[in-house]
mmCIF file of C-alpha atoms and ligand atoms in Angstrom:
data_model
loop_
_atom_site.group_PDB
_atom_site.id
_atom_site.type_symbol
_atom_site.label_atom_id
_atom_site.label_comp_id
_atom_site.label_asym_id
_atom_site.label_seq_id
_atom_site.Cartn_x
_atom_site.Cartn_y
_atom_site.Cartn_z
ATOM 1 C CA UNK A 1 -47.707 -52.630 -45.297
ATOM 2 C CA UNK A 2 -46.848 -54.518 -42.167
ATOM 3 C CA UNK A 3 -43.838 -55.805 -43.514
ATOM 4 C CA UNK A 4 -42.388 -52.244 -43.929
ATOM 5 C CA UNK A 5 -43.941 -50.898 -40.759
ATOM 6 C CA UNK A 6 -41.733 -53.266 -39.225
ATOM 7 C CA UNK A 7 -38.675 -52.377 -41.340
ATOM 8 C CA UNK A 8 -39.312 -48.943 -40.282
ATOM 9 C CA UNK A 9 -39.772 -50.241 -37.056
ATOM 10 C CA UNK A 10 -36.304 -51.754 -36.789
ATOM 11 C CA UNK A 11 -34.608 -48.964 -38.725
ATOM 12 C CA UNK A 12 -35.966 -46.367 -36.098
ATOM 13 C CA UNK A 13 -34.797 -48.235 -33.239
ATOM 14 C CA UNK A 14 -31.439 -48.915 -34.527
ATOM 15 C CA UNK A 15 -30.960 -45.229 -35.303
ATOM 16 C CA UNK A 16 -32.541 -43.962 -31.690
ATOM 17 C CA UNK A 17 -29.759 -45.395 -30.458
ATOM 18 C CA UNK A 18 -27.298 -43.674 -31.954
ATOM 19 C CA UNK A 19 -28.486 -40.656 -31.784
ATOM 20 C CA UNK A 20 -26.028 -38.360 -29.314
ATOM 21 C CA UNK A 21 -27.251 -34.797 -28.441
ATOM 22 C CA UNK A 22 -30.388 -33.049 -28.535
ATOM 23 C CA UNK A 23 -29.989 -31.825 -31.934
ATOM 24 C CA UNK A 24 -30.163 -35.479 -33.203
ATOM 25 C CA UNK A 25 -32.982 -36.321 -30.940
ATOM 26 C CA UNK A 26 -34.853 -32.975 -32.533
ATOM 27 C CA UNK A 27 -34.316 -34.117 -36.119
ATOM 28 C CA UNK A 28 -35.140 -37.831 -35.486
ATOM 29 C CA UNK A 29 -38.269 -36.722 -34.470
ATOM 30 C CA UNK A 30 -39.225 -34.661 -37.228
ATOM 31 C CA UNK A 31 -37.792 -37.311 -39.784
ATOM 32 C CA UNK A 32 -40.204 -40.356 -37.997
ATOM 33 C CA UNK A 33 -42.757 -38.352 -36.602
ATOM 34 C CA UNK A 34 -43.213 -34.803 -38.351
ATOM 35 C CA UNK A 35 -46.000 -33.989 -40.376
ATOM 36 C CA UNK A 36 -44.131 -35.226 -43.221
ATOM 37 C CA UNK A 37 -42.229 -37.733 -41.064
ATOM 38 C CA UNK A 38 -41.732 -41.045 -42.841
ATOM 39 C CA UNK A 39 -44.469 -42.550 -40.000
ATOM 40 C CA UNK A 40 -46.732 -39.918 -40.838
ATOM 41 C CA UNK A 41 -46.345 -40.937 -44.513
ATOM 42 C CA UNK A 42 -47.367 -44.495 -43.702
ATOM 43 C CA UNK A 43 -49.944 -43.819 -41.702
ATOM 44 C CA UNK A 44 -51.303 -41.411 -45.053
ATOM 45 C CA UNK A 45 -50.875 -44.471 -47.349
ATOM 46 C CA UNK A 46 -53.831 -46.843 -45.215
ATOM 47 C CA UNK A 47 -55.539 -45.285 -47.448
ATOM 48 C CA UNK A 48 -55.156 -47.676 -50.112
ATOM 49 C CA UNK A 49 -55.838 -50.526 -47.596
ATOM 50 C CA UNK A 50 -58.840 -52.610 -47.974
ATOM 51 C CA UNK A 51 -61.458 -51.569 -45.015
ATOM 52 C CA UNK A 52 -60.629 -54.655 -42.343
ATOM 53 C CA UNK A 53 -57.314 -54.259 -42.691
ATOM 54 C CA UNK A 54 -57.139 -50.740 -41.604
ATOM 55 C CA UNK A 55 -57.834 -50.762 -38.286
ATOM 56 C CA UNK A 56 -54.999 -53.822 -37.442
ATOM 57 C CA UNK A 57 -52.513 -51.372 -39.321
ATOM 58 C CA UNK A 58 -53.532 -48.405 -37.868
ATOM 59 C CA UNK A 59 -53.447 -49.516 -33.957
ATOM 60 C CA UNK A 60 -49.722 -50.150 -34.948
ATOM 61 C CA UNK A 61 -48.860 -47.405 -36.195
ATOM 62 C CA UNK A 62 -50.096 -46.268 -33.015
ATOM 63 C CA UNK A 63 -48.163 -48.416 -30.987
ATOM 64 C CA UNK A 64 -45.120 -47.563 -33.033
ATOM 65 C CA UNK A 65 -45.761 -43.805 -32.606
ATOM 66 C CA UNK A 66 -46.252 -44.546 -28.647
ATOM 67 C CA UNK A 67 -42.683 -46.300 -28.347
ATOM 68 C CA UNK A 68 -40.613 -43.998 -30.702
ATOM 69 C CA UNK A 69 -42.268 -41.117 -28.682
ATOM 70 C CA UNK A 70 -41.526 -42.964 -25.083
ATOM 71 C CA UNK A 71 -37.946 -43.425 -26.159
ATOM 72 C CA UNK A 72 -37.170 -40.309 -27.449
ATOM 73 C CA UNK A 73 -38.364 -38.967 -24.177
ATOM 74 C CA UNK A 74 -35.974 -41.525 -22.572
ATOM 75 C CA UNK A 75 -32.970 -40.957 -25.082
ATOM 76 C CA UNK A 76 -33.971 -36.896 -24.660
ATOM 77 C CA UNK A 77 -33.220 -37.012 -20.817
ATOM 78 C CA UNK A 78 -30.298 -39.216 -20.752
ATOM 79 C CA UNK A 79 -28.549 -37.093 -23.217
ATOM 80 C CA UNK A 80 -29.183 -33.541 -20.845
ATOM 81 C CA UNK A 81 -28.233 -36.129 -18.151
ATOM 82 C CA UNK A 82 -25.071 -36.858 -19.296
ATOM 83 C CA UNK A 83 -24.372 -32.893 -20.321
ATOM 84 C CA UNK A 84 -25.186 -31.992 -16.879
ATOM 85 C CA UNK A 85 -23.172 -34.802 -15.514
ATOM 86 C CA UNK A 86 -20.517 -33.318 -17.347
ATOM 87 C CA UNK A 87 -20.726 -29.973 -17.128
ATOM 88 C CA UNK A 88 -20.175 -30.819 -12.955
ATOM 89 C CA UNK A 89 -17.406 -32.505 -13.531
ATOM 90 C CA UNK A 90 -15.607 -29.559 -15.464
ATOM 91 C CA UNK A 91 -16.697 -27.293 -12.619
ATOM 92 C CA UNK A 92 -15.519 -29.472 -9.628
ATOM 93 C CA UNK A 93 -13.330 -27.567 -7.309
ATOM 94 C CA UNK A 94 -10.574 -28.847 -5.106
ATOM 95 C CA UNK A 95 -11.345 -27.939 -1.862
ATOM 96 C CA UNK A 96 -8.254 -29.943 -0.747
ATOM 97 C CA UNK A 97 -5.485 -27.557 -2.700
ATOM 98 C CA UNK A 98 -3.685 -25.201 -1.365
ATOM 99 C CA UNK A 99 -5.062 -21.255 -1.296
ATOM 100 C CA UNK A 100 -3.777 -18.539 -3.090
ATOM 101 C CA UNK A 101 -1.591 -16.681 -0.529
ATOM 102 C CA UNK A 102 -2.481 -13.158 -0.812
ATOM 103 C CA UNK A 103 0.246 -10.746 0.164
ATOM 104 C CA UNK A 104 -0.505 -8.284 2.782
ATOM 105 C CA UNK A 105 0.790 -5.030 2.840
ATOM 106 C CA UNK A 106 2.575 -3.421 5.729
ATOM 107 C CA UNK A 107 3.979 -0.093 6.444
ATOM 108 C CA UNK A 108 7.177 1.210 5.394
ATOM 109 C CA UNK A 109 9.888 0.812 7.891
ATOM 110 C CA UNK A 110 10.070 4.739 7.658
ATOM 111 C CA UNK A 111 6.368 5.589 8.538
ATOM 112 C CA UNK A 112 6.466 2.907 11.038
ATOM 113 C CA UNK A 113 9.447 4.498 12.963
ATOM 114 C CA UNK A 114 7.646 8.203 12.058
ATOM 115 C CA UNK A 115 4.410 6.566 13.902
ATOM 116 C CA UNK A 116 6.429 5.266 16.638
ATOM 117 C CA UNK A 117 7.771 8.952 16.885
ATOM 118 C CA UNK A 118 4.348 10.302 16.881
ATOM 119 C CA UNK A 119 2.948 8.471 19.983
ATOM 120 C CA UNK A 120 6.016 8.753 21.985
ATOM 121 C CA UNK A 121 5.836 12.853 21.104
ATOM 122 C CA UNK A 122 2.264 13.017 21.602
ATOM 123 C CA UNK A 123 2.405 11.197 24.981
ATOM 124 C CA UNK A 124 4.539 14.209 26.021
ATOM 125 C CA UNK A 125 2.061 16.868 24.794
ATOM 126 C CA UNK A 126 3.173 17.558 21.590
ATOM 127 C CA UNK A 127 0.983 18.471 18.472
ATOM 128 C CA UNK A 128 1.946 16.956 14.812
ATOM 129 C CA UNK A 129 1.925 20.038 12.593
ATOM 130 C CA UNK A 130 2.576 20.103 8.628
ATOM 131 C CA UNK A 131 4.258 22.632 6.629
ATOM 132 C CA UNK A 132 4.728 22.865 2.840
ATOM 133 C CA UNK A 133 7.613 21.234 1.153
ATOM 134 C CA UNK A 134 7.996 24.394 -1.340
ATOM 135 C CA UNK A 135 8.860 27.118 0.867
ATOM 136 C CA UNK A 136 9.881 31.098 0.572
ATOM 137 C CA UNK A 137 13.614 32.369 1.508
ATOM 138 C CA UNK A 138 11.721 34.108 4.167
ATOM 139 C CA UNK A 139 10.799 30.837 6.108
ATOM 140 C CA UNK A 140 13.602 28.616 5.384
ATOM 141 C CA UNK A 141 16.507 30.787 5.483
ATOM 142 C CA UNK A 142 15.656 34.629 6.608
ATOM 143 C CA UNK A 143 13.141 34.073 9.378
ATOM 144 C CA UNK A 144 15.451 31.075 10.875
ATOM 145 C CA UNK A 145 18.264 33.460 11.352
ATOM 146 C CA UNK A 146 20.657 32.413 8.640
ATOM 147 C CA UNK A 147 22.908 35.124 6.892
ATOM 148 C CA UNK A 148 22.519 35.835 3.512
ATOM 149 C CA UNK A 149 26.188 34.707 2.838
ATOM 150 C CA UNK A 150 25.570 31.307 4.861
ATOM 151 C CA UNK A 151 27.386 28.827 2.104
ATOM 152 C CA UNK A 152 23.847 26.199 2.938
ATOM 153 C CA UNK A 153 21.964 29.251 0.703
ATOM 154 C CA UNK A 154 24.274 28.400 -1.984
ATOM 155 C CA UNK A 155 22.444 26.746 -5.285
ATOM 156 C CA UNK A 156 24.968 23.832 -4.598
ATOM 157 C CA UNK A 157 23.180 23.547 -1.908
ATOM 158 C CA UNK A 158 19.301 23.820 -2.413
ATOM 159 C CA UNK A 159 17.118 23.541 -5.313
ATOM 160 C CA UNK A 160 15.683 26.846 -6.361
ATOM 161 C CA UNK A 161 12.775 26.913 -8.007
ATOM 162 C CA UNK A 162 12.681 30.861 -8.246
ATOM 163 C CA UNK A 163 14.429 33.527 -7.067
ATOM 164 C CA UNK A 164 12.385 33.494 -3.830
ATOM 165 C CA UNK A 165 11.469 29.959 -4.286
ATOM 166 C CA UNK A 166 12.701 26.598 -2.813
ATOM 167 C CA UNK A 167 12.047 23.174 -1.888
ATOM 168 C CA UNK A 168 12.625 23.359 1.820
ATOM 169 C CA UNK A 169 16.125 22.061 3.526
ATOM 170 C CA UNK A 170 14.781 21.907 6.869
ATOM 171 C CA UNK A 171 11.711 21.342 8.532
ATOM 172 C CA UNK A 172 12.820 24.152 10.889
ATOM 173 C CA UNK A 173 10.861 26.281 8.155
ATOM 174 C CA UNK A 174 7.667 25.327 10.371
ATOM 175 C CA UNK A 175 8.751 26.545 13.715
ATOM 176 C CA UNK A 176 8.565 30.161 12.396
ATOM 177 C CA UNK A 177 5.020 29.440 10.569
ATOM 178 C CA UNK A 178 3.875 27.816 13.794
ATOM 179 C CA UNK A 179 5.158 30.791 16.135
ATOM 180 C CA UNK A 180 3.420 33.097 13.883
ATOM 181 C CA UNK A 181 0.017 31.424 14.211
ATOM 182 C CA UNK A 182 0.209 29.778 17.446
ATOM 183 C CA UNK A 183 0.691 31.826 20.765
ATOM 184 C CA UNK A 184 2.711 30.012 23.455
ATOM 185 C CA UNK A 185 2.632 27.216 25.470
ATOM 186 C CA UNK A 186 3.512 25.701 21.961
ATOM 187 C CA UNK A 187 5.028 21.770 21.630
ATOM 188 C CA UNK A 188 4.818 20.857 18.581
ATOM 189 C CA UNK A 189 6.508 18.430 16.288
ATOM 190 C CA UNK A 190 6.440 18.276 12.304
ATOM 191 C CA UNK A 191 7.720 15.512 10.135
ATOM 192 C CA UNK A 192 8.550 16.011 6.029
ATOM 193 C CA UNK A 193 10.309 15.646 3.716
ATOM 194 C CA UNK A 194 13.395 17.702 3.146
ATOM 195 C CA UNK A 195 15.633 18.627 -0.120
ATOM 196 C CA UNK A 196 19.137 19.093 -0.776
ATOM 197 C CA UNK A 197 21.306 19.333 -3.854
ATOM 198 C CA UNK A 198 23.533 16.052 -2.739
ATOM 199 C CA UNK A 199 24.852 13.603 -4.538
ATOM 200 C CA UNK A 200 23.435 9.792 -3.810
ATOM 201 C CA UNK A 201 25.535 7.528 -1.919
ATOM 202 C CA UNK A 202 24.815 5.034 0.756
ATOM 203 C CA UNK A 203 24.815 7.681 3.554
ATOM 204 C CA UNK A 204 23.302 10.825 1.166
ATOM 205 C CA UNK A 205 19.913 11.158 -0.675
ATOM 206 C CA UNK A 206 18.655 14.606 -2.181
ATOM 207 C CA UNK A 207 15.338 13.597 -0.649
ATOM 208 C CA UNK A 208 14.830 12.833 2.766
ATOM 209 C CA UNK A 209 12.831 13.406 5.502
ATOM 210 C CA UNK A 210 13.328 15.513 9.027
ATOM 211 C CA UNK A 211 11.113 15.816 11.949
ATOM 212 C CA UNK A 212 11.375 19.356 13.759
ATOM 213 C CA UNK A 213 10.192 19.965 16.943
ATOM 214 C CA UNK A 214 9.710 23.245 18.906
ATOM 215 C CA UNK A 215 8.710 24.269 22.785
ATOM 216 C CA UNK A 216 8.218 27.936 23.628
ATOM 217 C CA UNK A 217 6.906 28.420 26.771
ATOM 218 C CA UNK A 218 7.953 30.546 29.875
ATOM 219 C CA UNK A 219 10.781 29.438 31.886
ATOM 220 C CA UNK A 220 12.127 26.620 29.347
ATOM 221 C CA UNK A 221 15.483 25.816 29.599
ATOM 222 C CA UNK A 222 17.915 23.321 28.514
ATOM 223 C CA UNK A 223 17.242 20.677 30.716
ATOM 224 C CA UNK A 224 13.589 20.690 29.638
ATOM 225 C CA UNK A 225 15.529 19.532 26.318
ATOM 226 C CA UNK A 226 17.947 16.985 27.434
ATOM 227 C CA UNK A 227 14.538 15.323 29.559
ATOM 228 C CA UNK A 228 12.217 15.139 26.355
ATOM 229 C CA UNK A 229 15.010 13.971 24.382
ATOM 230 C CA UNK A 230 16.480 11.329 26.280
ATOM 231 C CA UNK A 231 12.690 10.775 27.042
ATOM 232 C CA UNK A 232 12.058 9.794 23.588
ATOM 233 C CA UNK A 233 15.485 8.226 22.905
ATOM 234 C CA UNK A 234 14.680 5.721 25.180
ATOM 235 C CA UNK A 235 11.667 4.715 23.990
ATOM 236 C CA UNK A 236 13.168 4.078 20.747
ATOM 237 C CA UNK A 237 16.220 2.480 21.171
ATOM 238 C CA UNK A 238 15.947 0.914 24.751
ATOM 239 C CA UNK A 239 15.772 1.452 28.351
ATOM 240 C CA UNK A 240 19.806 1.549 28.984
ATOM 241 C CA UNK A 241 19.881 4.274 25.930
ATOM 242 C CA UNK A 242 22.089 7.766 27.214
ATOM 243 C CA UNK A 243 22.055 10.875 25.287
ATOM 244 C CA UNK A 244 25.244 13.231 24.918
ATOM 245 C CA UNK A 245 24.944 16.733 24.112
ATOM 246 C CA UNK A 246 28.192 18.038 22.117
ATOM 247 C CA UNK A 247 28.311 22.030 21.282
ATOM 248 C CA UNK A 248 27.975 22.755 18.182
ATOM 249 C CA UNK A 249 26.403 25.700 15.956
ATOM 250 C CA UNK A 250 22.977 26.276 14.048
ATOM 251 C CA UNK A 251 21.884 29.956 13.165
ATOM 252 C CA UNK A 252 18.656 29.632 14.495
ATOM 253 C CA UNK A 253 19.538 28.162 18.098
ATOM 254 C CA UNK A 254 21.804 29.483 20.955
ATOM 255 C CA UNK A 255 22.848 27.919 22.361
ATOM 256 C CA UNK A 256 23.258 24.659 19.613
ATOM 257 C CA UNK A 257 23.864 20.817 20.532
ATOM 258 C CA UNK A 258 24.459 17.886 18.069
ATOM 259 C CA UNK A 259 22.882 15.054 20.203
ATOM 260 C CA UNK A 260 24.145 11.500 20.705
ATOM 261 C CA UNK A 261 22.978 8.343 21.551
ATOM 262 C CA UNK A 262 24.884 5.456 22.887
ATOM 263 C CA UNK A 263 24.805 3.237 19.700
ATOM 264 C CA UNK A 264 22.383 0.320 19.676
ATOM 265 C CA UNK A 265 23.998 -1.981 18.257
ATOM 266 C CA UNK A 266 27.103 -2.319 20.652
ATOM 267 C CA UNK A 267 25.992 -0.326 23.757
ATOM 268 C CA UNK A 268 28.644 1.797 23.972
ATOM 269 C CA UNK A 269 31.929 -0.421 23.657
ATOM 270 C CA UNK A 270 32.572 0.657 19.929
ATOM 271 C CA UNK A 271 31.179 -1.234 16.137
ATOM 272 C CA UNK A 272 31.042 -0.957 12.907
ATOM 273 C CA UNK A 273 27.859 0.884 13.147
ATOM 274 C CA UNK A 274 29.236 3.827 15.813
ATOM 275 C CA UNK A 275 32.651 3.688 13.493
ATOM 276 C CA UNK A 276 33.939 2.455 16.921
ATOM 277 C CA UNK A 277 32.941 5.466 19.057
ATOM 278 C CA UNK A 278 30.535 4.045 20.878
ATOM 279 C CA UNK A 279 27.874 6.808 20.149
ATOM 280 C CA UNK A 280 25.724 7.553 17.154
ATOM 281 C CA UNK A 281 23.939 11.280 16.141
ATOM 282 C CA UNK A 282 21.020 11.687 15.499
ATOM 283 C CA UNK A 283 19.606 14.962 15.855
ATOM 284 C CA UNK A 284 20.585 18.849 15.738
ATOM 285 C CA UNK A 285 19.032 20.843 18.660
ATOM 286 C CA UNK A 286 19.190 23.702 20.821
ATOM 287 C CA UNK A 287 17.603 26.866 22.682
ATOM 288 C CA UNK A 288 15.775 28.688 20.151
ATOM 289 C CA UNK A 289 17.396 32.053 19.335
ATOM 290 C CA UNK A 290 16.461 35.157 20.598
ATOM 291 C CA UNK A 291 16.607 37.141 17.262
ATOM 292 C CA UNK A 292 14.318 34.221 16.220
ATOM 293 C CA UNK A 293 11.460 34.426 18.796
ATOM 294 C CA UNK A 294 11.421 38.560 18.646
ATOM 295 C CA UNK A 295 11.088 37.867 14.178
ATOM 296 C CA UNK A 296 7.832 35.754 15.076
ATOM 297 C CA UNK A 297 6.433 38.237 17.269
ATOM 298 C CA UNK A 298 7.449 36.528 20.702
ATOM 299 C CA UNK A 299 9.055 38.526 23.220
ATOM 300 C CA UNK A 300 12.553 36.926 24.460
ATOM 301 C CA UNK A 301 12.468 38.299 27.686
ATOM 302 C CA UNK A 302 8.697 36.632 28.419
ATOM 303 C CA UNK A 303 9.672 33.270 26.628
ATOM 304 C CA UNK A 304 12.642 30.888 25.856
ATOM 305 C CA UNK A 305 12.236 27.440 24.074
ATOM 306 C CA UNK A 306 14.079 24.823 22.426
ATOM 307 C CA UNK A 307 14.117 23.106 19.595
ATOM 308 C CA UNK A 308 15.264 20.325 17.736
ATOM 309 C CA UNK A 309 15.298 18.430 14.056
ATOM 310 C CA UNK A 310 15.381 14.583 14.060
ATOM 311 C CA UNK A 311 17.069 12.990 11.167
ATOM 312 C CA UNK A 312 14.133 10.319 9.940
ATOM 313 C CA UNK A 313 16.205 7.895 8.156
ATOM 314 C CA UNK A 314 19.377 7.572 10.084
ATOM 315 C CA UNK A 315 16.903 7.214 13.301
ATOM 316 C CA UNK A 316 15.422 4.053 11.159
ATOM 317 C CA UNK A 317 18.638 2.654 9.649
ATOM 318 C CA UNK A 318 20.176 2.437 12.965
ATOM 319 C CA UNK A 319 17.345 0.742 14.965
ATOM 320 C CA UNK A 320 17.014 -1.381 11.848
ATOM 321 C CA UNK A 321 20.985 -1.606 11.306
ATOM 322 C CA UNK A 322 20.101 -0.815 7.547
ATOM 323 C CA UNK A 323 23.593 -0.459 6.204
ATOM 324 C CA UNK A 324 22.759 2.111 3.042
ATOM 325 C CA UNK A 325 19.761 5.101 3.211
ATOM 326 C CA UNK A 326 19.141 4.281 -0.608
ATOM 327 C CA UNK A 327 17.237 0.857 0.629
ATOM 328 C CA UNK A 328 14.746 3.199 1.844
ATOM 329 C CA UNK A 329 13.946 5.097 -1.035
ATOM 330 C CA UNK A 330 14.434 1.709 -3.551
ATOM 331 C CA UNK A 331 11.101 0.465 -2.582
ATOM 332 C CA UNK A 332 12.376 -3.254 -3.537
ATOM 333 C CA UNK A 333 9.783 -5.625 -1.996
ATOM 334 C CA UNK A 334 12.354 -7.812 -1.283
ATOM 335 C CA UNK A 335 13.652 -5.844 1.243
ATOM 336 C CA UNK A 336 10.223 -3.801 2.154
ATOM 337 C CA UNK A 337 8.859 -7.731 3.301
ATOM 338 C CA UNK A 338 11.173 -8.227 5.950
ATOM 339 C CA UNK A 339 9.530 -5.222 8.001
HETATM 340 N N1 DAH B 401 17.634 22.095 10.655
HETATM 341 C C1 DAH B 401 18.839 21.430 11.089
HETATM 342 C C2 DAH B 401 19.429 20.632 9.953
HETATM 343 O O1 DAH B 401 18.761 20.440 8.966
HETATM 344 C C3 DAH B 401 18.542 20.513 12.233
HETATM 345 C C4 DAH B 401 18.210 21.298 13.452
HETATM 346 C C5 DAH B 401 19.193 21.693 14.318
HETATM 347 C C6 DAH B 401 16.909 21.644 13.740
HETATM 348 C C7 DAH B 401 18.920 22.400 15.445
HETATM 349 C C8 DAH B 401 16.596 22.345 14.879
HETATM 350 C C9 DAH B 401 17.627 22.733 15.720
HETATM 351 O O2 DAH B 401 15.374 22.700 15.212
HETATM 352 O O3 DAH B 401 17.333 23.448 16.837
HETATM 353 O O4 DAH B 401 20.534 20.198 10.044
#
């Protein structure tokens, strides 16, 4: 009997080593130490022992018992040791790499010369009124003065979506809405998008985007217009900036300017950009019509104004000396990033 309680002794000590996980710990200690363990078993067969004997054999059993249990303990908690150990190694982080750059966004060069538009307007007075982008006959044509057989009615022109129905061609469709709800003083400005039946090319989009403004009041005239204008053209393109009225012709206005300014990329001596003229246009303007005030329920005689309709994108690829208008509308990060 003490012979093999030392074999097992040996046997159980060689395998404890080996063991590697807590599974293997768990079974060793069911197979030496269950109730049918093979140390249990042993301990059963003392039975057969004569009576002195039995208490030598049983203290080491005992003692076995104590040291298989002491080591498993020992073996148990190296083993979660090591799984922890490991388990913090997989999880280290590298506080020394680089970060993940995360890619702010930033306004489109278009809103960001619209909000530059805005403050400069509203530090003059002006309010920032919307209108729809589908609009009747009645506001964008009729109301505005233009003749039924004006060729800019024609469907090669703007996109009909009924026979009353369009997608607006101006934002000049406001200034009537506005007169109708708004009694003068009125100063307001009103930025959209616009529609036309054109072809795309580099100077020509069939979406693009105006902002109108209008000033009734009594006793405007048209220096009131050439002030806020060369006001505001300032602002944007520079200090030295000079504004040049030429005449030209709009239904709604009389009497009608197309407005200049001195270009911004050459100052006046002639570029690429100003085709070598010097200047570059901007804007349509001029003192609103009579016919135009008395349709919105203004009297003529009481009140004159002016008004005027900024084109959005040349404004912002000529500060930005963006060569094509399609750049805008492309949306290519690539280009977006470098405003
Ligand atoms: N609506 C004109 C256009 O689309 C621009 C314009 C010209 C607006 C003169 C005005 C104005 O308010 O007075 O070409």
């Amino acid at each position: 009997m003490k012979e093999q309680l030392e074999a097992l002794r040996q046997k159980a000590l060689e395998e404890l080593e080996g063991l590697s996980s807590a599974k293997d710990v768990e079974e060793f200690r069911i197979r030496m130490l269950g109730k049918k363990g093979e140390l249990t078993g042993l301990l059963r067969g003392m039975g057969s022992l004569p009576a002195e004997e039995r208490p030598v054999v049983g203290q080491m059993v005992n003692e076995l018992r104590a040291l298989l249990e002491e080591k498993l303990s020992a073996k148990e908690s190296a083993i979660a040791d090591a799984a922890k150990a490991e388990k913090l190694a997989a999880e280290t982080i590298d506080v020394t790499l680089p970060g993940e750059q995360r890619k702010v966004g930033g306004l489109h060069p278009l809103n960001k010369t619209l909000e530059d538009l805005i403050d400069i307007f509203r530090s003059m007075g002006f309010d920032v009124v919307d209108g729809p982008e589908v609009e009747t006959d009645y506001y964008n044509f009729e109301a505005l003065n233009v003749p039924a057989d004006h060729p800019a009615r024609d469907m090669q022109d703007t996109f009909y979506l009924a026979e009353n129905l369009l997608l607006r061609t101006q934002t000049s469709a406001a200034q009537i809405r506005t007169m109708e709800n708004r009694k003068p003083p009125i100063r307001i400005i009103c930025p959209g998008r616009v529609f036309r039946a054109d072809e795309v090319d580099a100077t020509h989009s069939p979406v693009f985007h105006q902002v109108e403004g209008l000033v009734v009041d009594k006793g405007v005239t048209m220096c009131d217009l050439k002030g806020v204008l060369e006001q505001f053209a300032r602002e944007i393109y520079g200090p030295d900036t000079k504004v040049k009225f030429r005449p030209s012709f709009f239904p709604f206005t009389e009497p009608s300017v197309e407005v200049d300014v001195t270009c911004s990329e050459c100052g006046g001596k002639g570029c690429r950009v100003c085709k070598g003229s010097g200047w570059i246009e901007i804007l349509g303007a001029g003192m609103v019509h009579p016919r135009v005030l008395k349709g919105c329920g203004i009297d003529p005689e009481e009140y004159s104004g002016f008004a005027f309709g900024i084109g959005l994108d040349r404004l912002t690829t000529t500060r930005h000396k963006i060569s094509d208008i399609r750049l805008l509308f492309e949306n290519d990060v690539r280009f977006l990033d470098q405003f």
